[in-house]
mmCIF file with all atom_site columns, C-alpha atoms in Angstrom:
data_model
loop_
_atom_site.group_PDB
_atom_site.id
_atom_site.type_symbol
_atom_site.label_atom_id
_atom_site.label_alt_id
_atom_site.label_comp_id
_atom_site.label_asym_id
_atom_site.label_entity_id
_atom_site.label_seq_id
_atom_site.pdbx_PDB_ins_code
_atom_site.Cartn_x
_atom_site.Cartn_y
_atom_site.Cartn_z
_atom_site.occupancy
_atom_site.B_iso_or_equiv
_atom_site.pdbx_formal_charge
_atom_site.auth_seq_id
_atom_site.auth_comp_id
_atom_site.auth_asym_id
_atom_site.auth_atom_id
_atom_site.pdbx_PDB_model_num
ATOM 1   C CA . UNK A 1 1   ? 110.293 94.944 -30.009 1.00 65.00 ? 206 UNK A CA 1
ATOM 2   C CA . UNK A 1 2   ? 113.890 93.484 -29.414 1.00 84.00 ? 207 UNK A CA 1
ATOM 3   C CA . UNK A 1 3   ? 113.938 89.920 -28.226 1.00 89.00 ? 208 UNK A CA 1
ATOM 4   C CA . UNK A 1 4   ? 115.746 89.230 -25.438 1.00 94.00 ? 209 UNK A CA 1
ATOM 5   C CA . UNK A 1 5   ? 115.851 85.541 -25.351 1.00 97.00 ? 210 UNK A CA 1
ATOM 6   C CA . UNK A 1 6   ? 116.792 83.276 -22.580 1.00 97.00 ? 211 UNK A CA 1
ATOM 7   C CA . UNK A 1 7   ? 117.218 79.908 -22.456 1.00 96.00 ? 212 UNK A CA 1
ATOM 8   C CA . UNK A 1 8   ? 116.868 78.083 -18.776 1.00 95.00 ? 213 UNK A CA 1
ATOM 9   C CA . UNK A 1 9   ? 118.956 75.118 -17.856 1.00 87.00 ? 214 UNK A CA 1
ATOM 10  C CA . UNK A 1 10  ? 116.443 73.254 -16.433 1.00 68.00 ? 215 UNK A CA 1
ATOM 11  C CA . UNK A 1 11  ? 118.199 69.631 -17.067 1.00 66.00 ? 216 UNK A CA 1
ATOM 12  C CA . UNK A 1 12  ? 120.520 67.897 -20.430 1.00 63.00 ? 217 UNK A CA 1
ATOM 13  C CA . UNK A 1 13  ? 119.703 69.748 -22.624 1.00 66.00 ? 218 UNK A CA 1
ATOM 14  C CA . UNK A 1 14  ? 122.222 70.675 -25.863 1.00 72.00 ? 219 UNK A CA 1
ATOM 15  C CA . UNK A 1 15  ? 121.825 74.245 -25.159 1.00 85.00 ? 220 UNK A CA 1
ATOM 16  C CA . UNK A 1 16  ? 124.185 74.178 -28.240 1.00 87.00 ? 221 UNK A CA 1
ATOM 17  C CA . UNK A 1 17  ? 122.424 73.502 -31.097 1.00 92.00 ? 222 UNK A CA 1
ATOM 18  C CA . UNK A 1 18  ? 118.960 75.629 -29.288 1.00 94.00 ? 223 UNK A CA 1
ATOM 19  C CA . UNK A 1 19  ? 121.363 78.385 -29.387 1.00 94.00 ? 224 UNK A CA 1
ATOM 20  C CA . UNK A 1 20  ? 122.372 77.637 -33.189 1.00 95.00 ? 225 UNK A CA 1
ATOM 21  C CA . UNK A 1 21  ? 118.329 77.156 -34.409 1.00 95.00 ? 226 UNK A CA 1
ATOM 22  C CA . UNK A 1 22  ? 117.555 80.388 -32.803 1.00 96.00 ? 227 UNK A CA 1
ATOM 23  C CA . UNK A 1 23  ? 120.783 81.860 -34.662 1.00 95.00 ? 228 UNK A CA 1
ATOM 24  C CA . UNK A 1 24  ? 119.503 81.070 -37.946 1.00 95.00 ? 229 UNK A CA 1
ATOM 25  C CA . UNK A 1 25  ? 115.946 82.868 -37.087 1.00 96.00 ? 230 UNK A CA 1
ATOM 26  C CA . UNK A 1 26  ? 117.890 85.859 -36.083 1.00 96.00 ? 231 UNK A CA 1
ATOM 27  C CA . UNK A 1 27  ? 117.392 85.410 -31.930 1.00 96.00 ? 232 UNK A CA 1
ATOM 28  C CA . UNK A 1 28  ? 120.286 85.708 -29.941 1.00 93.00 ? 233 UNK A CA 1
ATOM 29  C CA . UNK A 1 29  ? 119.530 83.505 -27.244 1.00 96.00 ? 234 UNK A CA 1
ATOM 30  C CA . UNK A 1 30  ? 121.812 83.167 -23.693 1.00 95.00 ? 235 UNK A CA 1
ATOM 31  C CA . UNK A 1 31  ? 122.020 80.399 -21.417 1.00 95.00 ? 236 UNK A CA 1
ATOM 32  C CA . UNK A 1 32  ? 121.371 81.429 -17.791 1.00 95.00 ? 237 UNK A CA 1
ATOM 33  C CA . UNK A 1 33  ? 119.472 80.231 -14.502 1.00 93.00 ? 238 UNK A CA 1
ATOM 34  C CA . UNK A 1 34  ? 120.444 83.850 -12.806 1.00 94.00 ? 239 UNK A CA 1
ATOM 35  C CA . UNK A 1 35  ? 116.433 84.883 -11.679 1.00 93.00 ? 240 UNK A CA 1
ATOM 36  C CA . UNK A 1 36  ? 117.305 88.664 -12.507 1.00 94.00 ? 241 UNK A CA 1
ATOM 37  C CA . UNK A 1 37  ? 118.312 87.908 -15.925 1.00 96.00 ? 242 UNK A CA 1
ATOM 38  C CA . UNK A 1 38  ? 115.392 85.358 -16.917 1.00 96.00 ? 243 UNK A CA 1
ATOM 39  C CA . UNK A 1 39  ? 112.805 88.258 -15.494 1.00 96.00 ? 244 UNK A CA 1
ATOM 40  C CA . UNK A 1 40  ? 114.192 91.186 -17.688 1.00 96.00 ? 245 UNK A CA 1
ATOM 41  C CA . UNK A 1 41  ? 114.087 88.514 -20.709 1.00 97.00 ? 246 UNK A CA 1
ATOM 42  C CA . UNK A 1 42  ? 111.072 89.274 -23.682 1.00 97.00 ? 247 UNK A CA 1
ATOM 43  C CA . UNK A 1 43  ? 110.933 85.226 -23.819 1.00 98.00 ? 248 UNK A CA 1
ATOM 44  C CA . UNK A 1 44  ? 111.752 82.260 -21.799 1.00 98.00 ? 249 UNK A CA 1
ATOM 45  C CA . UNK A 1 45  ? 112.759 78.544 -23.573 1.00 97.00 ? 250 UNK A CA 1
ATOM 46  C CA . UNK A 1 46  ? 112.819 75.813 -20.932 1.00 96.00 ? 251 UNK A CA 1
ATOM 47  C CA . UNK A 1 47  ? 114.395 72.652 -22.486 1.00 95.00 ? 252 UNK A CA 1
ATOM 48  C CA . UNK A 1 48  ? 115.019 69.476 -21.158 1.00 88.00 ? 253 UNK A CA 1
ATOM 49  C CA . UNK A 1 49  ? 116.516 65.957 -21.516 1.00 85.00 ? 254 UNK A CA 1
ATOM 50  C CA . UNK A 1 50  ? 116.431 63.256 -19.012 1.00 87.00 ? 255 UNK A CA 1
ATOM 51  C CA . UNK A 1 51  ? 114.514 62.522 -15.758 1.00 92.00 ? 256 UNK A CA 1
ATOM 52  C CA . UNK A 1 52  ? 111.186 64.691 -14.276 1.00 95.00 ? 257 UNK A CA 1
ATOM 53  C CA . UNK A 1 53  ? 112.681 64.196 -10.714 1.00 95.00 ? 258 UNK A CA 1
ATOM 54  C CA . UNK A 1 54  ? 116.342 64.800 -11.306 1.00 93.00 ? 259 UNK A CA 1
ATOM 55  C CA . UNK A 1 55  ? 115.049 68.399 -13.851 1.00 94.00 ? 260 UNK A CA 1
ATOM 56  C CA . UNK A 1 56  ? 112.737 69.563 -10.887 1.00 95.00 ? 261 UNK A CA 1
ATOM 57  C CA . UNK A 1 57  ? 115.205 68.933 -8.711  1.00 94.00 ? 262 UNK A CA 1
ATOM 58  C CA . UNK A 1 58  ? 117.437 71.400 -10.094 1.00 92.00 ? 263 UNK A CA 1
ATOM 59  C CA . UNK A 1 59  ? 114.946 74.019 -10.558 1.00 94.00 ? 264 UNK A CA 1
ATOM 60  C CA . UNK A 1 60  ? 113.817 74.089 -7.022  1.00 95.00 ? 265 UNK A CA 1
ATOM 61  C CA . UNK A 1 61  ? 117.190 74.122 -5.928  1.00 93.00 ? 266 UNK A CA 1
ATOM 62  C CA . UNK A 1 62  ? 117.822 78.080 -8.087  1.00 91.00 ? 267 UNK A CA 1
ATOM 63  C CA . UNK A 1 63  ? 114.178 79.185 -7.272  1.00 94.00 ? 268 UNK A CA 1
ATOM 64  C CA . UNK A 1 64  ? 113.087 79.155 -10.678 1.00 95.00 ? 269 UNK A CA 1
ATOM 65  C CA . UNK A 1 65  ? 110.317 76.739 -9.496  1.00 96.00 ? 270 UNK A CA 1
ATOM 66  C CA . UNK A 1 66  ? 108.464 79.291 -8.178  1.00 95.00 ? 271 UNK A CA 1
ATOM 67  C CA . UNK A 1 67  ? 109.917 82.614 -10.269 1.00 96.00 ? 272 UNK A CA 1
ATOM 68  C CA . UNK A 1 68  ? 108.532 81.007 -13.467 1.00 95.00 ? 273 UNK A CA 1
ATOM 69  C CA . UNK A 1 69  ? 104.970 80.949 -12.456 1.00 94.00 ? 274 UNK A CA 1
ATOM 70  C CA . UNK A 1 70  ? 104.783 84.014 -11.515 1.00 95.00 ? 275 UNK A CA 1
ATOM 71  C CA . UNK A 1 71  ? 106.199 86.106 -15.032 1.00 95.00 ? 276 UNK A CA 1
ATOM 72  C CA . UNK A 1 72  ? 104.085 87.586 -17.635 1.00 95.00 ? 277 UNK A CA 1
ATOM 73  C CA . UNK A 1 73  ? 106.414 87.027 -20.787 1.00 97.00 ? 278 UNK A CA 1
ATOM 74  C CA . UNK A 1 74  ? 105.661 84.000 -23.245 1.00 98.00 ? 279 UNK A CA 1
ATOM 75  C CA . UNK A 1 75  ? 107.523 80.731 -22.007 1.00 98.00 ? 280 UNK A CA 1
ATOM 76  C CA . UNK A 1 76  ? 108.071 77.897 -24.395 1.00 98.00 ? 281 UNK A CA 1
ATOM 77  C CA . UNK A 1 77  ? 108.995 74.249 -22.600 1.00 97.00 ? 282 UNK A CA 1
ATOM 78  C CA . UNK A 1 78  ? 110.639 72.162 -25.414 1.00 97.00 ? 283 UNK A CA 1
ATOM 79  C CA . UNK A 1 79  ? 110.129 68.379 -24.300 1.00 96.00 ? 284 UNK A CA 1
ATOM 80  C CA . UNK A 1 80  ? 111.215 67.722 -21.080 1.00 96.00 ? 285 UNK A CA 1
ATOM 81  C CA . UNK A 1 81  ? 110.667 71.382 -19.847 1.00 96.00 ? 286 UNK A CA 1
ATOM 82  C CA . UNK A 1 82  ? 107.090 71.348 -21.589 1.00 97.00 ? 287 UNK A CA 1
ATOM 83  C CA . UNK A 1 83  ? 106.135 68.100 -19.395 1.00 97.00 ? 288 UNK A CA 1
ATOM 84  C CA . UNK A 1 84  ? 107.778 70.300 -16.604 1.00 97.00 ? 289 UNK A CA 1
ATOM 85  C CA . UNK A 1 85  ? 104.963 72.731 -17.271 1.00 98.00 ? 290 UNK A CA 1
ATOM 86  C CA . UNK A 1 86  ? 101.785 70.147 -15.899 1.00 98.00 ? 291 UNK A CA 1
ATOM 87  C CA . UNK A 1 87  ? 100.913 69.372 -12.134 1.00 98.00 ? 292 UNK A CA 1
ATOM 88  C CA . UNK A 1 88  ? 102.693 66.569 -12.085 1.00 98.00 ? 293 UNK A CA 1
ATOM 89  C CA . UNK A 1 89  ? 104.107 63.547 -14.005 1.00 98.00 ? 294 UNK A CA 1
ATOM 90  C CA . UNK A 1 90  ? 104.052 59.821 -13.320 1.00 96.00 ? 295 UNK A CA 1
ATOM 91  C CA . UNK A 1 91  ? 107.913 59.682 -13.927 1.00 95.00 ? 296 UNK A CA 1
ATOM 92  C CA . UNK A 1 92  ? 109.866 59.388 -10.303 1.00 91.00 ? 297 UNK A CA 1
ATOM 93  C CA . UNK A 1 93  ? 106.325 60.444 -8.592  1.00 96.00 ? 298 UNK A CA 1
ATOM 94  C CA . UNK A 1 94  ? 106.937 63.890 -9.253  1.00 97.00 ? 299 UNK A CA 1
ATOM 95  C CA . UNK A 1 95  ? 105.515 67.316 -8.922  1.00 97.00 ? 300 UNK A CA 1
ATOM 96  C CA . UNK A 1 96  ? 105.786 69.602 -11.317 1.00 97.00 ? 301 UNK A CA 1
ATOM 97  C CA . UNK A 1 97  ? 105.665 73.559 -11.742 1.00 97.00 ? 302 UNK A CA 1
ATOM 98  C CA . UNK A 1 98  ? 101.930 72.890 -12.275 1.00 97.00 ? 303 UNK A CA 1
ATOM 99  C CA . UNK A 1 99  ? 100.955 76.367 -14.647 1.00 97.00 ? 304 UNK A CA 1
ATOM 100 C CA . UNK A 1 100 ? 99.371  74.160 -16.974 1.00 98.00 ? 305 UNK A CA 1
ATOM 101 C CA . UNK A 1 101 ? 96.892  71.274 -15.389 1.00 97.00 ? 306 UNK A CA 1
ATOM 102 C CA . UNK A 1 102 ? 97.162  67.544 -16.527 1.00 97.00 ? 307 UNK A CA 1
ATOM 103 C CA . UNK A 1 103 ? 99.153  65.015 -15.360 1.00 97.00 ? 308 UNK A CA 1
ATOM 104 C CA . UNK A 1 104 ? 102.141 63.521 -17.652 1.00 97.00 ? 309 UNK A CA 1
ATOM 105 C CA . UNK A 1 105 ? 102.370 60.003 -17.923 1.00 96.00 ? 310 UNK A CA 1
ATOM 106 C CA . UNK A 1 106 ? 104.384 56.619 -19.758 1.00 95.00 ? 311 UNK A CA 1
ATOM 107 C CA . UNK A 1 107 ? 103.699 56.556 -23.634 1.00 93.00 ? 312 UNK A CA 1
ATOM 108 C CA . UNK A 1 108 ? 102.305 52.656 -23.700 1.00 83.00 ? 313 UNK A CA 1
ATOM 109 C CA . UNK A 1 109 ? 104.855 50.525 -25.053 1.00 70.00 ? 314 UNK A CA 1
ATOM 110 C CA . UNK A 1 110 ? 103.851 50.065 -28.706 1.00 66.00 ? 315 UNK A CA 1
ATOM 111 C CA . UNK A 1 111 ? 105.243 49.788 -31.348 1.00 77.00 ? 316 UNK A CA 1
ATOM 112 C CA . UNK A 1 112 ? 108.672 49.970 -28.968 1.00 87.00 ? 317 UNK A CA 1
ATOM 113 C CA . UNK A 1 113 ? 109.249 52.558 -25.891 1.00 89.00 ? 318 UNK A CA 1
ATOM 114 C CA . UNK A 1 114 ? 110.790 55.469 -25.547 1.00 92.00 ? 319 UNK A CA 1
ATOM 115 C CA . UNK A 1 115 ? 109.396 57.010 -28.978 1.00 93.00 ? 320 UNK A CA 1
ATOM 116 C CA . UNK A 1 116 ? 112.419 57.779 -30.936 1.00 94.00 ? 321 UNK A CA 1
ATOM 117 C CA . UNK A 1 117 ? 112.363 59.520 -34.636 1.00 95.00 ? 322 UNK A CA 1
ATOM 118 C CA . UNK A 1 118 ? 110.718 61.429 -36.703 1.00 97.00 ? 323 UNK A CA 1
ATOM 119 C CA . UNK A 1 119 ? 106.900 61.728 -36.849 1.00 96.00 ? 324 UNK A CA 1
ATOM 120 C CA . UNK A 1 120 ? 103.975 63.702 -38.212 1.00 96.00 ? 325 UNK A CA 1
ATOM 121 C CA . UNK A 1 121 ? 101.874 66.164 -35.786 1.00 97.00 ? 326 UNK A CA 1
ATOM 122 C CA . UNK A 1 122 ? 98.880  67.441 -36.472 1.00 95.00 ? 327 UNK A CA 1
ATOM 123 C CA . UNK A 1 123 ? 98.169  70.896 -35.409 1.00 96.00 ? 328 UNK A CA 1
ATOM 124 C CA . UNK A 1 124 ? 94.411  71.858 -34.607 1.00 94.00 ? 329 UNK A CA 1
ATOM 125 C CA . UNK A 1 125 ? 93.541  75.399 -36.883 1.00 93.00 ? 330 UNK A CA 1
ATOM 126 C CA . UNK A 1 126 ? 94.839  78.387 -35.589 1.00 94.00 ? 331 UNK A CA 1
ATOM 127 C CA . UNK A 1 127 ? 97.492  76.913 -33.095 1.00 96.00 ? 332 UNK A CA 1
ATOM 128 C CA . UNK A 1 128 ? 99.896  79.989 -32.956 1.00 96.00 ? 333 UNK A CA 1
ATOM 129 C CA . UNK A 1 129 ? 103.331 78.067 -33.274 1.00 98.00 ? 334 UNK A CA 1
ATOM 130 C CA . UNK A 1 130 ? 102.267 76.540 -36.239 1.00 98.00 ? 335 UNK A CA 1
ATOM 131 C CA . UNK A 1 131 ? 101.221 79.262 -38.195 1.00 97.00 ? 336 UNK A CA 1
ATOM 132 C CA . UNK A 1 132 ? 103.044 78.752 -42.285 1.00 97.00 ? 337 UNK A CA 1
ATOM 133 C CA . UNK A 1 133 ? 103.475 75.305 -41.061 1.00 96.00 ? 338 UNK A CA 1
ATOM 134 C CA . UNK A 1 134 ? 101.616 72.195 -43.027 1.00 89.00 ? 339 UNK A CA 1
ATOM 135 C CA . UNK A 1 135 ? 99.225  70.912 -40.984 1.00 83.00 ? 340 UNK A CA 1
ATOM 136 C CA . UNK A 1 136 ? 100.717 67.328 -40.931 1.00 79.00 ? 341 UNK A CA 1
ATOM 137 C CA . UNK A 1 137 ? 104.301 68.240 -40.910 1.00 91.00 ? 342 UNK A CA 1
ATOM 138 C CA . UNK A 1 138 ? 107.198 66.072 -39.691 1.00 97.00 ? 343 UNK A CA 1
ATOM 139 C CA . UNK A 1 139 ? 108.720 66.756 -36.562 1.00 98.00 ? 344 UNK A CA 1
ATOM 140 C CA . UNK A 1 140 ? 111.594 64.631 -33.949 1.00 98.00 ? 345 UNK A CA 1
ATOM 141 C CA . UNK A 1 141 ? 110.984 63.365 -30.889 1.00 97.00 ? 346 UNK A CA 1
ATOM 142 C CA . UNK A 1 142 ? 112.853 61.435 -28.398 1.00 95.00 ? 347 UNK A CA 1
ATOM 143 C CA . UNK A 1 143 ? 110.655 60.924 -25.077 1.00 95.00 ? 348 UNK A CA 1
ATOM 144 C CA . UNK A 1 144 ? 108.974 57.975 -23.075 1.00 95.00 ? 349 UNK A CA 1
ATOM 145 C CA . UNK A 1 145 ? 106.230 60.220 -21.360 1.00 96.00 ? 350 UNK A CA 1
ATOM 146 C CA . UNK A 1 146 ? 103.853 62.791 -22.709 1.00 96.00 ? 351 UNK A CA 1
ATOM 147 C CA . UNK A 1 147 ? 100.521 65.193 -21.758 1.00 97.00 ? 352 UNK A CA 1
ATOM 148 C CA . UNK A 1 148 ? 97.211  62.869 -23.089 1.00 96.00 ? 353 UNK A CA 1
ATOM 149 C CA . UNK A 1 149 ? 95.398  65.473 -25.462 1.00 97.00 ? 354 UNK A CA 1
ATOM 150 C CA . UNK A 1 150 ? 93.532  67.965 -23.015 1.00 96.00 ? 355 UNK A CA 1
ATOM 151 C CA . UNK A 1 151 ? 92.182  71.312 -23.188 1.00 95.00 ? 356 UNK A CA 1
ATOM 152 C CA . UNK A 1 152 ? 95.410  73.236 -23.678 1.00 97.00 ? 357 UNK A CA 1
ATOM 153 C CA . UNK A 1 153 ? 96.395  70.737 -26.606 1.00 98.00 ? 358 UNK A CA 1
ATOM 154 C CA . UNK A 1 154 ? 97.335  72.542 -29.859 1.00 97.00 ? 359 UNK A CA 1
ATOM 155 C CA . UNK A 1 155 ? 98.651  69.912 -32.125 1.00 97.00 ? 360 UNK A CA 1
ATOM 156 C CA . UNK A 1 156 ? 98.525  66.289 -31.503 1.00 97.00 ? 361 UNK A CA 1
ATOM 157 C CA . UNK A 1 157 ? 100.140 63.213 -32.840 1.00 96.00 ? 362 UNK A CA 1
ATOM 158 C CA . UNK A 1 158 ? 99.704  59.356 -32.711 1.00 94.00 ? 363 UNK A CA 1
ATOM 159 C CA . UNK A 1 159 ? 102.535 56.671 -31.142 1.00 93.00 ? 364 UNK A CA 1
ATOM 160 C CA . UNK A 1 160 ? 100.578 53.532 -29.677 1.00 87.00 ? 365 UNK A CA 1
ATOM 161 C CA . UNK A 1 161 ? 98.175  56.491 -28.743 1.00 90.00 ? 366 UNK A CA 1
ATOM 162 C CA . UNK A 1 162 ? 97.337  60.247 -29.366 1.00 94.00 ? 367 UNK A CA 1
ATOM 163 C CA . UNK A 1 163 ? 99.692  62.362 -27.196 1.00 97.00 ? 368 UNK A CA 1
ATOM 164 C CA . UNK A 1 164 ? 100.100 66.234 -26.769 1.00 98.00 ? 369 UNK A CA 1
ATOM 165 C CA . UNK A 1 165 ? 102.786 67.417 -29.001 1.00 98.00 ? 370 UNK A CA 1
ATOM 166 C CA . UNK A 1 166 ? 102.058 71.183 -28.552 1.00 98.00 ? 371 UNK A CA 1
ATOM 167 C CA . UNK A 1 167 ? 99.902  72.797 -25.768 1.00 98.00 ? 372 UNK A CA 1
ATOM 168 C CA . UNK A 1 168 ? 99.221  76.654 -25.260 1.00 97.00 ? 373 UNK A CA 1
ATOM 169 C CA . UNK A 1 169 ? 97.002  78.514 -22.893 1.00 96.00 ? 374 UNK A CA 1
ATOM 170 C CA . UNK A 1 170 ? 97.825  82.418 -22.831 1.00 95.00 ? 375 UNK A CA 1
ATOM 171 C CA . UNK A 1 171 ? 101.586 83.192 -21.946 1.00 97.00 ? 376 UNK A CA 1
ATOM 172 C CA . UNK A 1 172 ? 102.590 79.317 -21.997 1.00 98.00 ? 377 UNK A CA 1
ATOM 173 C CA . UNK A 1 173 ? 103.587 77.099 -24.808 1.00 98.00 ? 378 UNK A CA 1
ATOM 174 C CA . UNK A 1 174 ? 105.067 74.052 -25.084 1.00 98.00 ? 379 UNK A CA 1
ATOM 175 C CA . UNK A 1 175 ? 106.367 71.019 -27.282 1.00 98.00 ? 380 UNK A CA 1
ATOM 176 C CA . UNK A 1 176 ? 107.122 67.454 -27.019 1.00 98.00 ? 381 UNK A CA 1
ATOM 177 C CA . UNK A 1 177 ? 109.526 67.546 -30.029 1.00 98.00 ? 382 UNK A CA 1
ATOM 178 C CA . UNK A 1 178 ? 112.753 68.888 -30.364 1.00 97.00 ? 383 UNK A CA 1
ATOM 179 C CA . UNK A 1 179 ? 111.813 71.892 -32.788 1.00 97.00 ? 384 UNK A CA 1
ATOM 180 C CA . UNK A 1 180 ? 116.093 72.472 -32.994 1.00 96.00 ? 385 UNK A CA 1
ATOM 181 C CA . UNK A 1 181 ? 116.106 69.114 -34.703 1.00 96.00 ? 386 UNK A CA 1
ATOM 182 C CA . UNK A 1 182 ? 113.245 69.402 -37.122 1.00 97.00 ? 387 UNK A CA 1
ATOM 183 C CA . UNK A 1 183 ? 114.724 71.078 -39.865 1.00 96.00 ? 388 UNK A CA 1
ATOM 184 C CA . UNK A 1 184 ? 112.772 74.219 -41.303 1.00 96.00 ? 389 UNK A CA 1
ATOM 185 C CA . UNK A 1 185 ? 109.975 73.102 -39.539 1.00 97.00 ? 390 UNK A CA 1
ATOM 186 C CA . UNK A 1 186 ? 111.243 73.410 -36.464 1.00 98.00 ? 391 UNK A CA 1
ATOM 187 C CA . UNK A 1 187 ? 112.889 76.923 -36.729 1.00 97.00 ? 392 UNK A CA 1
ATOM 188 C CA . UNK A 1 188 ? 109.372 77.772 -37.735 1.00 98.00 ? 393 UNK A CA 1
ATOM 189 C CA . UNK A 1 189 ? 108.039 76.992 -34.998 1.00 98.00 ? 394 UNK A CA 1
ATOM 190 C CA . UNK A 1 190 ? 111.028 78.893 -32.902 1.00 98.00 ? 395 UNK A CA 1
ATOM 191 C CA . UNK A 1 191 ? 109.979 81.956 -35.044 1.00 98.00 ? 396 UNK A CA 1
ATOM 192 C CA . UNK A 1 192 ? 106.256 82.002 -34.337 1.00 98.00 ? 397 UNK A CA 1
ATOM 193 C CA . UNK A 1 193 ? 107.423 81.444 -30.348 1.00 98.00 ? 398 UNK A CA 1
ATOM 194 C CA . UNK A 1 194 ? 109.982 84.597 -30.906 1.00 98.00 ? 399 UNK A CA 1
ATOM 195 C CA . UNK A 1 195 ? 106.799 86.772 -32.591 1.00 97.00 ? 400 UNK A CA 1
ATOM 196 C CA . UNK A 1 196 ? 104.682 86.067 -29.907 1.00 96.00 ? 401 UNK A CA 1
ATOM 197 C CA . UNK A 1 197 ? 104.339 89.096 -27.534 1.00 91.00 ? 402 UNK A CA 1
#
C-alpha cells in the first residue's frame, strides 16, 4: 500500500524538519488542515509545540476537532498533538479531542521544569513503534506536561516521575518526544508509524 501521509497543523510545530525525517524513510508527507485531504490520507501525524488552549483552539476553529475522531486510518500525535489526544489537560483548563482517556497534567518541577534534552524511554515488549528499537533507547523531549503511565501507555520514561512517552490503543498512537529530533531512533519510530495499516 502507498502512503499517503499528512501532516496536520495543529499548533508550532517545524513542519520542516517532520517533513525532512519522513523524507529520509521514504514518506512523502504534506502539510494541510483541508478535512477532504486529511480523510483520503493512509496516515495522519498531529504535531505540536506550544500551549493546549491556544493548539485546540485552532483545531476547533477548521473542524478537525471533531473530523479526527471519527477516521479509521492510524494517527500518530507527536508531543503536543499526542497530549491533544486525552480528555483533557491541566494546561489553560482545557478540553481536549478526548479519543484516548486520561487527563494530561504539569511534570513536577524536579530536577528543573519544562524537561528539556535527551533521555532514555523504556518501551514495554511488543509496543508497535518500537519494534528494532533498544529497549532503553535515547530519545528528545522538550515539554512541561505529560499523560501519567495508564492503560494505553507503551513506553515510559522517568523525569522527577514516570510519564507516558508513547501510548497506543488500536488506530491511535502517540509520543511525547520529538521522534524528528532523535536521530535513527526516531526515524524508526516514524517507520514503524508509516508500516502500520
Amino acid at each position: 500500500m502507498t502512503v499517503r501521509a499528512v501532516i496536520i497543523p495543529g499548533s508550532g510545530a517545524n513542519f520542516g524538519s517532520l517533513r525532512q525525517a519522513c523524507a529520509r524513510i521514504g514518506v512523502a508527507a504534506e502539510v494541510s488542515d483541508d478535512p477532504a485531504r486529511i480523510a483520503a490520507a493512509s496516515h495522519l501525524v498531529l504535531p505540536g509545540v506550544g500551549a493546549a488552549g491556544h493548539a485546540m483552539h485552532g483545531l476547533r476553529e477548521r473542524g478537525i476537532d471533531r473530523l479526527l475522531p471519527r477516521l479509521a486510518q492510524p494517527l500518530l500525535g507527536i508531543c503536543l498533538g499526542m497530549q491533544l489526544l486525552f480528555e483533557a489537560s491541566e494546561e489553560d483548563r482545557t478540553e481536549c479531542l478526548g479519543v484516548l482517556p486520561g487527563r494530561v497534567r504539569r511534570l513536577p518541577d524536579a530536577p528543573r521544569w519544562p524537561h528539556m534534552g535527551w533521555n532514555r524511554v523504556q518501551a514495554a515488549p511488543g509496543a508497535p513503534l518500537f519494534d528494532g528499537i533498544d529497549a532503553d533507547a535515547w530519545f528528545y523531549f522538550v515539554h512541561g506536561y505529560a499523560a501519567p503511565v495508564g492503560a494505553t501507555t507503551q513506553a515510559s520514561t522517568a523525569y522527577g516521575t514516570a510519564f507516558a512517552s508513547a501510548v497506543g490503543d488500536g488506530r491511535v498512537h502517540g509520543v511525547q518526544f520529538h521522534p524528528e529530533k532523535s536521530a535513527a531512533a526516531g526515524r524508526r519510530v516514524l517507520a514503524n508509524f508509516f508500516a502500520l495499516r
